[in-house]
Short mmCIF file of C-alpha atoms in Angstrom, two decimals:
data_model
loop_
_atom_site.label_atom_id
_atom_site.label_comp_id
_atom_site.label_asym_id
_atom_site.label_seq_id
_atom_site.Cartn_x
_atom_site.Cartn_y
_atom_site.Cartn_z
CA MET A 1 4.95 86.96 -105.15
CA LEU A 2 5.05 85.11 -108.45
CA GLY A 3 1.97 83.24 -107.53
CA PHE A 4 0.46 83.88 -111.00
CA LEU A 5 3.14 81.60 -112.38
CA ARG A 6 1.81 78.53 -110.34
CA PRO A 7 -0.62 76.49 -112.33
CA ALA A 8 -4.31 76.81 -111.42
CA PRO A 9 -5.68 73.70 -109.68
CA GLY A 10 -8.34 71.65 -111.71
CA ASN A 11 -11.72 71.25 -110.47
CA GLU A 12 -11.12 68.08 -108.45
CA LEU A 13 -8.07 69.78 -106.85
CA GLN A 14 -10.15 72.94 -106.17
CA ASP A 15 -12.67 70.67 -104.26
CA LEU A 16 -9.73 69.41 -102.20
CA LYS A 17 -8.48 72.83 -101.58
CA ALA A 18 -11.84 73.93 -100.27
CA LEU A 19 -11.53 71.37 -97.53
CA SER A 20 -10.17 73.05 -94.31
CA LEU A 21 -7.92 70.03 -94.06
CA PHE A 22 -6.07 70.72 -97.34
CA SER A 23 -6.45 74.69 -97.46
CA ASP A 24 -2.77 75.07 -96.95
CA LEU A 25 -1.61 72.94 -99.68
CA SER A 26 0.02 73.93 -103.11
CA VAL A 27 -1.27 72.55 -106.30
CA ARG A 28 1.78 70.02 -106.19
CA ASP A 29 0.81 69.01 -102.73
CA LEU A 30 -2.82 68.59 -103.74
CA LYS A 31 -1.93 66.38 -106.64
CA ILE A 32 -0.01 64.02 -104.18
CA VAL A 33 -2.90 64.05 -101.90
CA GLN A 34 -5.15 63.31 -104.84
CA GLY A 35 -2.92 60.29 -105.90
CA VAL A 36 -3.50 58.49 -102.48
CA LEU A 37 -7.31 59.10 -102.46
CA HIS A 38 -9.52 56.25 -103.37
CA GLU A 39 -12.97 57.40 -105.10
CA ARG A 40 -15.88 55.29 -104.15
CA GLU A 41 -19.82 55.49 -105.12
CA TYR A 42 -22.42 54.75 -102.60
CA LEU A 43 -26.32 54.48 -103.29
CA ALA A 44 -28.78 56.13 -101.08
CA GLY A 45 -29.27 53.87 -97.87
CA GLU A 46 -25.83 52.12 -98.24
CA VAL A 47 -23.86 51.98 -95.16
CA ILE A 48 -20.34 53.46 -95.40
CA PHE A 49 -19.19 52.13 -92.11
CA ASP A 50 -20.70 50.80 -89.00
CA GLU A 51 -20.28 51.96 -85.38
CA GLY A 52 -17.72 49.90 -83.66
CA GLU A 53 -15.86 49.10 -86.85
CA GLU A 54 -12.10 49.65 -86.95
CA GLY A 55 -11.48 53.03 -88.54
CA ASN A 56 -8.72 53.01 -91.27
CA ALA A 57 -9.93 55.86 -93.38
CA LEU A 58 -11.10 59.48 -93.50
CA TYR A 59 -14.04 60.06 -96.04
CA ILE A 60 -14.44 63.27 -98.09
CA VAL A 61 -17.63 63.84 -99.48
CA ARG A 62 -17.43 64.87 -103.10
CA THR A 63 -21.03 64.94 -104.04
CA GLY A 64 -24.31 63.91 -102.08
CA ARG A 65 -24.97 63.90 -98.36
CA VAL A 66 -23.96 61.51 -95.71
CA LEU A 67 -25.81 60.92 -92.54
CA ILE A 68 -23.97 60.13 -89.22
CA CYS A 69 -26.16 58.53 -86.49
CA ARG A 70 -26.17 55.86 -83.80
CA GLN A 71 -26.07 52.39 -85.11
CA GLY A 72 -29.32 51.49 -86.88
CA ARG A 73 -31.05 54.71 -85.71
CA PRO A 74 -31.18 57.06 -88.86
CA GLU A 75 -34.15 58.65 -87.58
CA ASN A 76 -31.97 60.42 -84.76
CA PRO A 77 -29.05 61.76 -86.78
CA ILE A 78 -26.08 63.18 -85.16
CA ALA A 79 -24.93 65.06 -88.20
CA GLU A 80 -25.26 65.53 -91.95
CA ILE A 81 -22.23 65.95 -94.08
CA GLY A 82 -22.80 67.63 -97.53
CA ALA A 83 -20.31 67.91 -100.47
CA GLY A 84 -17.03 69.35 -99.43
CA GLY A 85 -17.20 67.98 -95.81
CA PHE A 86 -15.43 65.22 -94.43
CA PHE A 87 -15.92 62.63 -91.60
CA GLY A 88 -14.12 59.85 -89.83
CA GLU A 89 -11.02 61.89 -89.57
CA LEU A 90 -9.68 60.33 -86.25
CA ALA A 91 -8.78 57.27 -88.47
CA LEU A 92 -5.66 59.25 -89.68
CA LEU A 93 -4.39 59.06 -86.09
CA ASP A 94 -5.29 55.35 -85.02
CA THR A 95 -7.50 52.65 -85.86
CA ALA A 96 -10.09 53.04 -83.01
CA PRO A 97 -13.57 51.60 -83.57
CA ARG A 98 -15.95 54.18 -85.11
CA SER A 99 -18.25 55.78 -82.65
CA ALA A 100 -21.25 56.10 -84.99
CA GLN A 101 -22.64 54.70 -88.13
CA ALA A 102 -22.30 56.56 -91.73
CA ARG A 103 -24.92 56.04 -94.26
CA ALA A 104 -25.28 57.66 -97.65
CA LEU A 105 -28.60 59.73 -97.64
CA GLU A 106 -28.49 60.25 -101.38
CA PRO A 107 -26.39 58.66 -104.16
CA CYS A 108 -22.91 60.05 -103.29
CA LYS A 109 -19.38 60.15 -104.29
CA LEU A 110 -16.84 59.86 -101.72
CA ALA A 111 -12.96 60.04 -101.55
CA ALA A 112 -11.27 57.72 -98.84
CA PHE A 113 -8.09 58.97 -97.35
CA PHE A 114 -6.45 55.97 -95.50
CA GLY A 115 -4.38 56.49 -92.25
CA SER A 116 -1.77 54.26 -93.61
CA ASP A 117 -1.22 56.47 -96.70
CA PHE A 118 -1.07 59.57 -94.48
CA LEU A 119 1.50 57.75 -92.28
CA SER A 120 3.64 57.02 -95.46
CA LEU A 121 3.17 60.83 -96.42
CA LEU A 122 4.54 61.63 -93.03
CA GLU A 123 7.79 59.86 -94.21
CA THR A 124 8.01 61.01 -97.80
CA GLU A 125 6.37 64.59 -97.68
CA THR A 126 7.19 66.10 -94.45
CA LYS A 127 6.09 69.79 -95.33
CA LEU A 128 2.86 68.43 -96.89
CA SER A 129 1.97 66.36 -94.00
CA SER A 130 2.94 68.91 -91.51
CA ARG A 131 0.56 71.32 -93.04
CA ILE A 132 -2.29 68.81 -92.91
CA LEU A 133 -1.44 67.92 -89.34
CA PHE A 134 -1.56 71.60 -88.45
CA GLN A 135 -5.15 72.05 -89.98
CA PHE A 136 -6.14 68.78 -88.28
CA ALA A 137 -5.00 70.05 -84.91
CA ARG A 138 -6.81 73.28 -85.50
CA HIS A 139 -9.93 71.28 -86.52
CA LEU A 140 -9.86 69.31 -83.32
CA GLY A 141 -9.10 72.28 -81.27
CA ARG A 142 -12.48 73.92 -82.63
CA ARG A 143 -14.24 70.75 -82.00
CA LEU A 144 -12.98 70.70 -78.41
CA ARG A 145 -14.12 74.26 -77.87
CA GLY A 146 -17.31 73.48 -79.17
CA THR A 147 -17.83 70.44 -76.82
CA VAL A 148 -16.61 72.43 -73.76
CA LEU A 149 -18.70 75.35 -74.45
CA MET B 1 -18.43 66.56 -89.14
CA SER B 2 -16.42 64.20 -86.98
CA ALA B 3 -19.12 62.46 -84.91
CA ALA B 4 -18.20 59.28 -86.47
CA ASP B 5 -15.12 59.03 -84.35
CA GLY B 6 -14.99 60.10 -80.67
CA ALA B 7 -14.41 58.70 -77.20
CA ALA B 8 -13.74 55.27 -78.28
CA PRO B 9 -11.04 52.97 -77.03
CA VAL B 10 -7.57 53.90 -78.45
CA ASP B 11 -6.72 50.42 -79.66
CA ALA B 12 -8.96 48.31 -81.64
CA HIS B 13 -9.05 44.75 -80.58
CA ARG B 14 -7.82 42.19 -83.21
CA SER B 15 -8.49 38.61 -82.44
CA GLY B 16 -5.99 36.23 -84.26
CA PRO B 17 -7.08 33.49 -86.66
CA GLY B 18 -8.63 30.25 -85.33
CA PRO B 19 -7.41 26.76 -85.82
CA VAL B 20 -9.30 26.16 -89.13
CA ALA B 21 -7.83 29.50 -90.47
CA TRP B 22 -4.30 28.35 -89.39
CA ALA B 23 -4.76 24.96 -91.09
CA GLY B 24 -5.76 27.09 -94.26
CA ILE B 25 -2.56 29.33 -93.85
CA PHE B 26 -0.26 26.11 -93.69
CA ALA B 27 -1.95 24.37 -96.56
CA ALA B 28 -1.80 27.78 -98.65
CA THR B 29 1.83 28.16 -97.79
CA CYS B 30 2.58 24.57 -98.88
CA LEU B 31 0.62 24.91 -102.25
CA LEU B 32 2.32 28.19 -102.86
CA LEU B 33 5.66 26.61 -102.35
CA VAL B 34 4.87 23.83 -104.81
CA ALA B 35 3.40 26.34 -107.46
CA LEU B 36 6.25 28.72 -107.01
CA ASN B 37 8.77 25.88 -107.37
CA HIS B 38 7.65 25.41 -110.90
CA ILE B 39 8.14 29.07 -111.88
CA LEU B 40 11.40 29.73 -109.94
CA TRP B 41 12.63 31.60 -113.11
CA LEU B 42 9.90 34.12 -112.48
CA VAL B 43 9.74 34.10 -108.65
CA VAL B 44 13.57 34.59 -108.17
CA PRO B 45 13.76 37.87 -110.20
CA ALA B 46 10.40 38.99 -108.63
CA LEU B 47 11.66 38.52 -105.33
CA LEU B 48 15.05 40.23 -106.15
CA ALA B 49 13.01 43.15 -107.71
CA LEU B 50 10.96 43.31 -104.34
CA VAL B 51 14.16 43.54 -102.10
CA LEU B 52 15.63 46.01 -104.68
CA SER B 53 12.53 48.18 -104.52
CA TYR B 54 12.83 48.24 -100.66
CA ALA B 55 16.41 49.13 -101.02
CA LEU B 56 15.89 51.83 -103.48
CA TYR B 57 12.92 53.47 -102.01
CA PRO B 58 14.56 55.64 -99.47
CA PRO B 59 16.65 57.43 -102.24
CA MET B 60 13.76 57.70 -104.40
CA ARG B 61 11.79 59.15 -101.46
CA ARG B 62 14.55 61.80 -101.04
CA LEU B 63 14.39 62.71 -104.71
CA MET B 64 10.64 62.90 -104.41
CA TYR B 65 11.06 65.24 -101.54
CA ALA B 66 13.49 67.39 -103.46
CA GLY B 67 10.50 68.00 -105.95
CA LEU B 68 10.99 65.09 -108.58
CA SER B 69 7.90 63.32 -109.79
CA ARG B 70 7.42 59.68 -108.72
CA GLN B 71 8.14 58.45 -112.32
CA GLY B 72 11.24 60.59 -112.62
CA ALA B 73 12.78 59.51 -109.17
CA ALA B 74 12.00 55.89 -110.03
CA ALA B 75 13.70 56.13 -113.29
CA LEU B 76 16.70 57.88 -111.80
CA VAL B 77 17.40 55.63 -108.82
CA THR B 78 16.85 52.56 -111.20
CA SER B 79 19.27 54.01 -113.72
CA VAL B 80 21.91 54.84 -111.25
CA PHE B 81 21.74 51.28 -109.73
CA LEU B 82 22.08 49.58 -113.03
CA ILE B 83 25.08 51.73 -113.97
CA ALA B 84 26.74 51.03 -110.68
CA LEU B 85 25.82 47.27 -111.24
CA MET B 86 27.27 47.26 -114.57
CA ALA B 87 30.42 48.92 -113.56
CA ALA B 88 30.93 46.56 -110.71
CA THR B 89 30.28 43.54 -112.89
CA LEU B 90 32.93 44.68 -115.41
CA ALA B 91 35.35 45.38 -112.81
CA LEU B 92 34.68 42.00 -111.19
CA LEU B 93 34.93 40.21 -114.57
CA ALA B 94 38.11 42.02 -115.43
CA TRP B 95 39.70 41.27 -111.91
CA ALA B 96 38.42 37.61 -112.00
CA GLY B 97 39.58 36.88 -115.41
CA ALA B 98 43.18 38.28 -114.68
CA ARG B 99 43.20 35.60 -112.02
CA ALA B 100 41.14 32.61 -113.64
CA GLU B 101 44.12 30.21 -113.34
CA ASP B 102 44.76 31.27 -109.47
CA TRP B 103 41.14 30.74 -108.84
CA GLN B 104 41.18 27.18 -110.28
CA ALA B 105 44.38 26.43 -108.35
CA GLY B 106 42.91 28.17 -105.40
CA VAL B 107 39.90 26.02 -105.37
CA GLU B 108 41.75 22.63 -105.64
CA ARG B 109 44.13 23.88 -103.00
CA TYR B 110 41.40 24.61 -100.42
CA ILE B 111 39.64 21.28 -101.25
CA ARG B 112 43.09 19.52 -100.70
CA GLY B 113 43.62 21.37 -97.51
CA GLY B 114 40.10 20.31 -96.26
CA ALA B 115 40.75 16.73 -97.25
CA MET B 116 44.13 16.69 -95.53
CA LEU B 117 42.27 18.14 -92.33
CA LEU B 118 39.60 15.33 -92.50
CA GLU B 119 42.48 12.58 -93.10
CA ARG B 120 44.39 13.88 -90.07
CA THR B 121 41.19 14.06 -87.78
CA LEU B 122 40.20 10.46 -88.87
CA ALA B 123 43.75 9.23 -88.25
CA VAL B 124 43.70 10.64 -84.80
CA LEU B 125 40.22 9.11 -84.06
CA GLU B 126 41.41 5.73 -85.40
CA ALA B 127 44.45 5.92 -83.13
CA ARG B 128 42.12 6.32 -80.12
CA TRP B 129 39.20 3.98 -81.14
CA SER B 130 40.14 0.68 -82.47
CA VAL B 131 36.71 0.09 -83.70
CA LEU B 132 37.08 2.82 -86.36
CA ALA B 133 40.63 1.61 -87.32
CA ARG B 134 39.19 -1.90 -87.86
CA ALA B 135 36.43 -0.54 -90.17
CA ASN B 136 39.33 1.40 -92.16
CA LEU B 137 37.41 4.46 -92.05
CA ALA B 138 40.28 6.96 -92.96
CA ALA B 139 41.45 4.84 -95.88
CA SER B 140 37.85 4.72 -97.53
CA VAL B 141 37.10 8.23 -96.78
CA THR B 142 40.37 9.56 -98.17
CA THR B 143 39.84 7.42 -101.42
CA TRP B 144 36.32 8.75 -101.93
CA LEU B 145 37.62 12.29 -101.29
CA ASN B 146 40.38 11.92 -103.78
CA ASP B 147 37.96 10.68 -106.42
CA TYR B 148 35.54 13.52 -105.62
CA SER B 149 38.14 16.18 -105.59
CA ASN B 150 39.84 14.98 -108.84
CA THR B 151 36.48 15.36 -110.75
CA PHE B 152 35.22 18.41 -108.51
CA VAL B 153 35.72 21.08 -111.33
CA GLU B 154 33.93 18.99 -114.12
CA ARG B 155 31.12 17.64 -111.69
CA GLN B 156 30.42 20.98 -109.56
CA VAL B 157 32.10 23.94 -110.94
CA GLN B 158 30.96 23.55 -114.57
CA PRO B 159 27.31 22.87 -113.98
CA LEU B 160 27.40 25.85 -111.54
CA ALA B 161 28.81 27.92 -114.15
CA VAL B 162 26.34 26.96 -116.70
CA SER B 163 23.35 27.54 -114.47
CA ILE B 164 24.77 30.93 -113.56
CA ILE B 165 24.76 31.71 -117.34
CA ALA B 166 21.34 30.10 -117.69
CA TRP B 167 20.01 32.30 -114.89
CA LEU B 168 21.44 35.56 -116.02
CA PRO B 169 18.68 36.64 -118.40
CA ALA B 170 15.98 35.91 -115.66
CA MET B 171 17.93 37.82 -113.23
CA LEU B 172 18.19 40.78 -115.46
CA LEU B 173 14.39 40.95 -115.06
CA GLY B 174 14.96 42.07 -111.44
CA PRO B 175 15.89 45.77 -111.98
CA PHE B 176 13.18 45.98 -114.86
CA PHE B 177 10.65 44.82 -112.37
CA ALA B 178 11.94 46.82 -109.52
CA PHE B 179 11.49 49.98 -111.70
CA PHE B 180 7.80 49.27 -112.22
CA PHE B 181 7.15 48.27 -108.55
CA LEU B 182 8.75 51.65 -107.65
CA ARG B 183 6.82 53.59 -110.19
CA ASP B 184 3.44 51.91 -110.33
CA GLY B 185 3.08 50.24 -106.82
CA ARG B 186 0.63 52.91 -105.73
CA ARG B 187 -1.35 52.86 -108.99
CA PHE B 188 -1.53 48.90 -108.67
CA HIS B 189 -2.89 49.52 -105.12
CA GLY B 190 -5.74 51.72 -106.47
CA PHE B 191 -6.42 49.10 -109.24
CA ILE B 192 -6.97 46.47 -106.72
CA ALA B 193 -8.95 48.66 -104.28
CA ARG B 194 -11.34 49.55 -107.26
CA ALA B 195 -12.28 45.90 -107.77
CA VAL B 196 -13.40 45.50 -104.10
CA PRO B 197 -17.01 46.00 -103.11
CA ASN B 198 -17.73 48.92 -100.73
CA ALA B 199 -18.58 46.71 -97.81
CA TYR B 200 -15.22 45.00 -97.84
CA PHE B 201 -13.22 48.13 -99.06
CA GLU B 202 -11.68 49.37 -95.78
CA LYS B 203 -10.65 45.96 -94.50
CA THR B 204 -9.13 44.63 -97.93
CA LEU B 205 -7.10 47.86 -98.07
CA ASP B 206 -5.88 47.44 -94.52
CA LEU B 207 -4.99 43.81 -95.62
CA LEU B 208 -2.80 45.07 -98.59
CA HIS B 209 -1.08 47.65 -96.41
CA GLN B 210 -0.40 44.84 -93.82
CA MET B 211 1.05 42.60 -96.53
CA HIS B 212 3.37 45.29 -97.82
CA GLN B 213 4.31 46.20 -94.27
CA THR B 214 5.04 42.33 -93.59
CA GLY B 215 7.36 42.03 -96.83
CA ARG B 216 9.16 45.12 -96.16
CA SER B 217 9.94 44.20 -92.45
CA TYR B 218 10.78 40.67 -93.43
CA PHE B 219 13.55 41.69 -95.99
CA ALA B 220 14.83 44.79 -93.76
CA GLY B 221 15.10 42.15 -90.98
CA LEU B 222 16.87 39.78 -93.44
CA MET B 223 19.49 42.69 -94.14
CA LYS B 224 19.99 43.60 -90.58
CA LEU B 225 20.56 39.81 -89.62
CA THR B 226 23.23 39.73 -92.50
CA VAL B 227 24.96 42.73 -91.03
CA LEU B 228 24.88 41.22 -87.43
CA ASP B 229 26.17 37.82 -88.69
CA THR B 230 28.98 39.45 -90.74
CA VAL B 231 30.07 41.63 -87.70
CA ALA B 232 29.80 38.73 -85.14
CA LEU B 233 31.62 36.08 -87.58
CA GLY B 234 34.15 38.65 -89.00
CA LEU B 235 35.28 39.67 -85.47
CA GLY B 236 35.78 36.02 -84.41
CA LEU B 237 37.75 35.09 -87.45
CA TRP B 238 39.80 38.32 -87.27
CA VAL B 239 40.62 37.45 -83.63
CA LEU B 240 41.52 34.02 -84.68
CA GLY B 241 43.81 35.53 -87.40
CA LEU B 242 42.27 34.15 -90.46
CA PRO B 243 43.06 35.93 -93.85
CA GLY B 244 40.14 37.89 -95.43
CA ALA B 245 38.18 37.42 -92.29
CA TRP B 246 35.51 40.11 -93.06
CA LEU B 247 34.99 38.78 -96.64
CA LEU B 248 34.50 35.20 -95.42
CA ALA B 249 32.15 36.36 -92.85
CA LEU B 250 30.21 38.48 -95.47
CA VAL B 251 29.99 35.43 -97.77
CA ALA B 252 29.00 32.99 -95.02
CA ALA B 253 26.30 35.57 -93.84
CA VAL B 254 24.81 35.82 -97.39
CA LEU B 255 24.82 32.14 -97.69
CA ALA B 256 22.81 31.78 -94.43
CA TRP B 257 20.00 33.29 -96.36
CA VAL B 258 19.18 29.91 -97.35
CA PRO B 259 18.46 28.14 -93.97
CA TYR B 260 20.60 25.02 -92.87
CA VAL B 261 22.07 24.48 -96.36
CA GLY B 262 23.49 27.89 -96.63
CA SER B 263 24.76 27.62 -93.01
CA ILE B 264 26.45 24.39 -93.72
CA ALA B 265 28.04 25.73 -96.87
CA GLY B 266 29.36 28.81 -95.17
CA CYS B 267 30.76 26.64 -92.36
CA LEU B 268 32.49 24.43 -94.82
CA LEU B 269 33.87 27.48 -96.57
CA VAL B 270 35.32 28.83 -93.42
CA VAL B 271 36.82 25.47 -92.42
CA LEU B 272 38.38 24.82 -95.70
CA VAL B 273 40.28 28.37 -95.45
CA ALA B 274 41.37 27.60 -92.07
CA ALA B 275 42.56 24.12 -92.76
CA THR B 276 44.45 25.30 -96.07
CA ASP B 277 46.01 28.36 -94.71
CA PHE B 278 47.12 26.77 -91.48
CA PRO B 279 48.04 23.24 -92.60
CA GLN B 280 50.36 22.69 -89.57
CA ASP B 281 47.80 23.92 -87.00
CA PRO B 282 44.63 21.87 -87.19
CA LYS B 283 43.45 23.50 -84.12
CA MET B 284 42.68 26.66 -86.21
CA ALA B 285 40.10 24.67 -88.06
CA TYR B 286 38.40 23.28 -85.04
CA TRP B 287 38.50 26.84 -83.50
CA ALA B 288 36.75 28.09 -86.73
CA ILE B 289 34.01 25.28 -86.34
CA MET B 290 33.44 26.30 -82.83
CA LEU B 291 33.17 29.90 -83.67
CA PHE B 292 30.77 29.13 -86.29
CA ILE B 293 28.50 27.13 -84.12
CA PHE B 294 28.78 29.75 -81.62
CA VAL B 295 27.54 32.39 -84.14
CA ARG B 296 24.86 30.08 -85.24
CA LEU B 297 23.39 29.69 -81.76
CA LEU B 298 23.74 33.49 -81.32
CA ASP B 299 21.96 33.93 -84.71
CA ASP B 300 19.09 31.56 -84.03
CA PHE B 301 18.50 32.55 -80.44
CA VAL B 302 19.38 36.14 -80.35
CA PHE B 303 19.73 37.86 -83.85
CA LEU B 304 17.00 36.01 -85.69
CA PRO B 305 14.08 36.59 -83.18
CA ALA B 306 15.15 40.06 -82.79
CA THR B 307 15.17 40.88 -86.67
CA VAL B 308 13.40 38.56 -88.94
CA GLY B 309 11.22 36.46 -86.51
CA LYS B 310 10.12 39.84 -84.85
CA SER B 311 9.04 41.34 -88.17
CA LEU B 312 6.94 38.21 -89.02
CA LYS B 313 5.77 37.69 -85.32
CA LEU B 314 6.09 33.88 -85.75
CA HIS B 315 6.58 31.45 -82.89
CA PRO B 316 10.08 29.85 -82.96
CA LEU B 317 8.68 26.32 -83.08
CA VAL B 318 6.42 27.27 -86.12
CA SER B 319 9.33 28.90 -87.85
CA VAL B 320 11.58 25.85 -87.52
CA LEU B 321 8.70 23.38 -88.45
CA MET B 322 7.91 25.38 -91.48
CA LEU B 323 11.51 25.45 -92.51
CA PHE B 324 11.50 21.49 -92.57
CA VAL B 325 8.16 21.54 -94.34
CA GLY B 326 9.58 24.03 -96.91
CA GLY B 327 12.72 21.87 -97.48
CA ALA B 328 10.66 18.78 -97.83
CA VAL B 329 8.05 20.38 -100.34
CA ALA B 330 10.52 22.41 -102.52
CA GLY B 331 13.94 21.77 -101.64
CA VAL B 332 16.59 24.48 -101.21
CA PRO B 333 14.17 27.19 -102.82
CA GLY B 334 11.61 26.17 -100.34
CA LEU B 335 13.91 26.64 -97.31
CA ALA B 336 14.58 30.16 -98.67
CA LEU B 337 10.94 30.99 -99.47
CA VAL B 338 8.93 29.23 -96.75
CA LEU B 339 9.16 32.10 -94.08
CA PRO B 340 8.25 35.15 -96.28
CA LEU B 341 5.57 33.04 -97.93
CA LEU B 342 4.12 32.07 -94.45
CA GLY B 343 4.19 35.62 -93.30
CA VAL B 344 2.19 36.69 -96.32
CA ALA B 345 -0.30 33.81 -95.92
CA MET B 346 -0.64 34.63 -92.36
CA VAL B 347 -1.67 38.08 -93.03
CA VAL B 348 -4.01 37.23 -95.90
CA GLY B 349 -5.40 34.16 -93.84
CA ALA B 350 -6.06 36.34 -90.78
CA ALA B 351 -7.70 39.20 -92.69
CA LEU B 352 -9.67 36.84 -95.07
CA SER B 353 -10.87 34.68 -92.14
CA ALA B 354 -11.92 38.04 -90.28
CA ILE B 355 -13.75 39.51 -93.47
CA LEU B 356 -15.49 36.25 -94.52
CA ILE B 357 -16.89 35.20 -91.18
CA ASP B 358 -18.08 38.83 -90.61
CA ARG B 359 -21.86 38.35 -91.05
CA ARG B 360 -22.39 42.18 -90.87
CA LEU B 361 -19.92 43.06 -93.91
CA ARG B 362 -21.83 40.28 -95.90
CA ALA B 363 -25.14 41.54 -95.06
CA ARG B 364 -24.02 45.10 -95.90
CA HIS B 365 -22.68 43.75 -99.32
CA LEU B 366 -25.90 41.97 -100.10
CA TYR B 367 -27.90 45.00 -99.35
CA ALA B 368 -25.75 47.14 -101.36
CA LEU B 369 -26.23 44.53 -104.31
CA ARG B 370 -30.04 44.75 -103.83
CA LEU B 371 -29.89 48.57 -103.96
CA ARG B 372 -27.91 48.39 -107.28
CA ALA B 373 -30.32 45.76 -108.69
CA GLU B 374 -33.29 47.93 -107.81
CA GLN B 375 -31.77 51.05 -109.22
CA ALA B 376 -30.94 48.96 -112.50
CA ALA B 377 -34.48 48.03 -112.67
CA ALA B 378 -36.07 51.21 -111.59
CA ASP B 379 -37.85 52.00 -114.96
CA LEU B 380 -38.59 48.56 -115.94
CA THR B 381 -41.71 48.10 -113.67
#
């Protein structure tokens, strides 16, 4: 009701809020998530992670495009992720090996969200992390429906 | 969007370090012990701050959950701790100051009580074994003990008091460091991460996380061990009927933080109290010794593997061997520091060996360097 009193999120926070995973978060929650993200810059062609590598982090694409493909076969892409998208999200749940390779298609800025940081958020910020978990479950549900159909 | 993860095995395989890496881990632990032994004035407050930050983190977490900022929560919990510490210190000083004479008389009384127990035991032994009687063991030990106890206060208590005063400023650094560990721990983490090349980034951050977890579980294990030791020993002493059983048990459990030396000091303390408070009943001191040995065995074979050993995932043989090495390299501080240092060296060694021998990561890093060099020289051709 008094939503107009809440501070408006800055550009980076607005980008985060645009992600389905963080769409339910308040400005305060977004600031907390922003605090645990690690910003990285990759050049076109640089490998972000390899297939079979232990997955520790989810990556959010801030700018640029990322190619997801089988190891060493960029000519047959599985997916292309643009600004505002994310990939490698199962690393939030466990450290299972990555099932595909991720490469920067063009110079890009990514933000890494580590599974260990998410686990500590689960301890310290129960409401915040339950909102992320809920969105995560919805995201997985959509993926599952897409696979079945 | 999520094709990078999928129907992969649930648990990633992690192979342990090889023999060369293990040799490196042991060598690094010994070198660290030697180095840290020279800056103990800084290491001890830093360790204290680390333990304090682990202890203060749960209330800080609650405050953050209630809506306080990280900085505000860190400042509040550290301030409350400092105020409580100052109040406790003042109360203790007032209480101890009023009983200073009793304390001095008490120390001398307990030393005399211990000496009497030893004399009596040696006399019984001499009466049974003529070899000991001919060696005049009781008389020579009594003479040495009398000399020792007459000069005990000058030789032991005064240097102890002076060293406590000398260490006090360094110890005050503990809460100061703890505040910054609590407030800036995450920022420091990010600062380290920024210095790591992209290819090694994920593994290095995972390594930092594991180091943090190892440290936290070690000190949490140590706290649990102290509680278990206090309960086991306190219960035994209470059943025996020793006065101040729980306080004695707590002091002995805290002394046991320093392996071997601390345990012996704790045992001596309990035996001195038993021998002095029950001068006509030497059996009480013998029972106290037996109880202490029983609790030590319980501690080494049940409590320690279930708390500290479990947290570090160390083989018992390696733990014991490293304790000897720690004692030989850096004395009493070495005994206390060797296991946590080994734990950290193990995590770093395992991760570094995994990162350094990973040719793919190295190739990715070299490729990224080449891309950056090409980008930098793009308009120079």
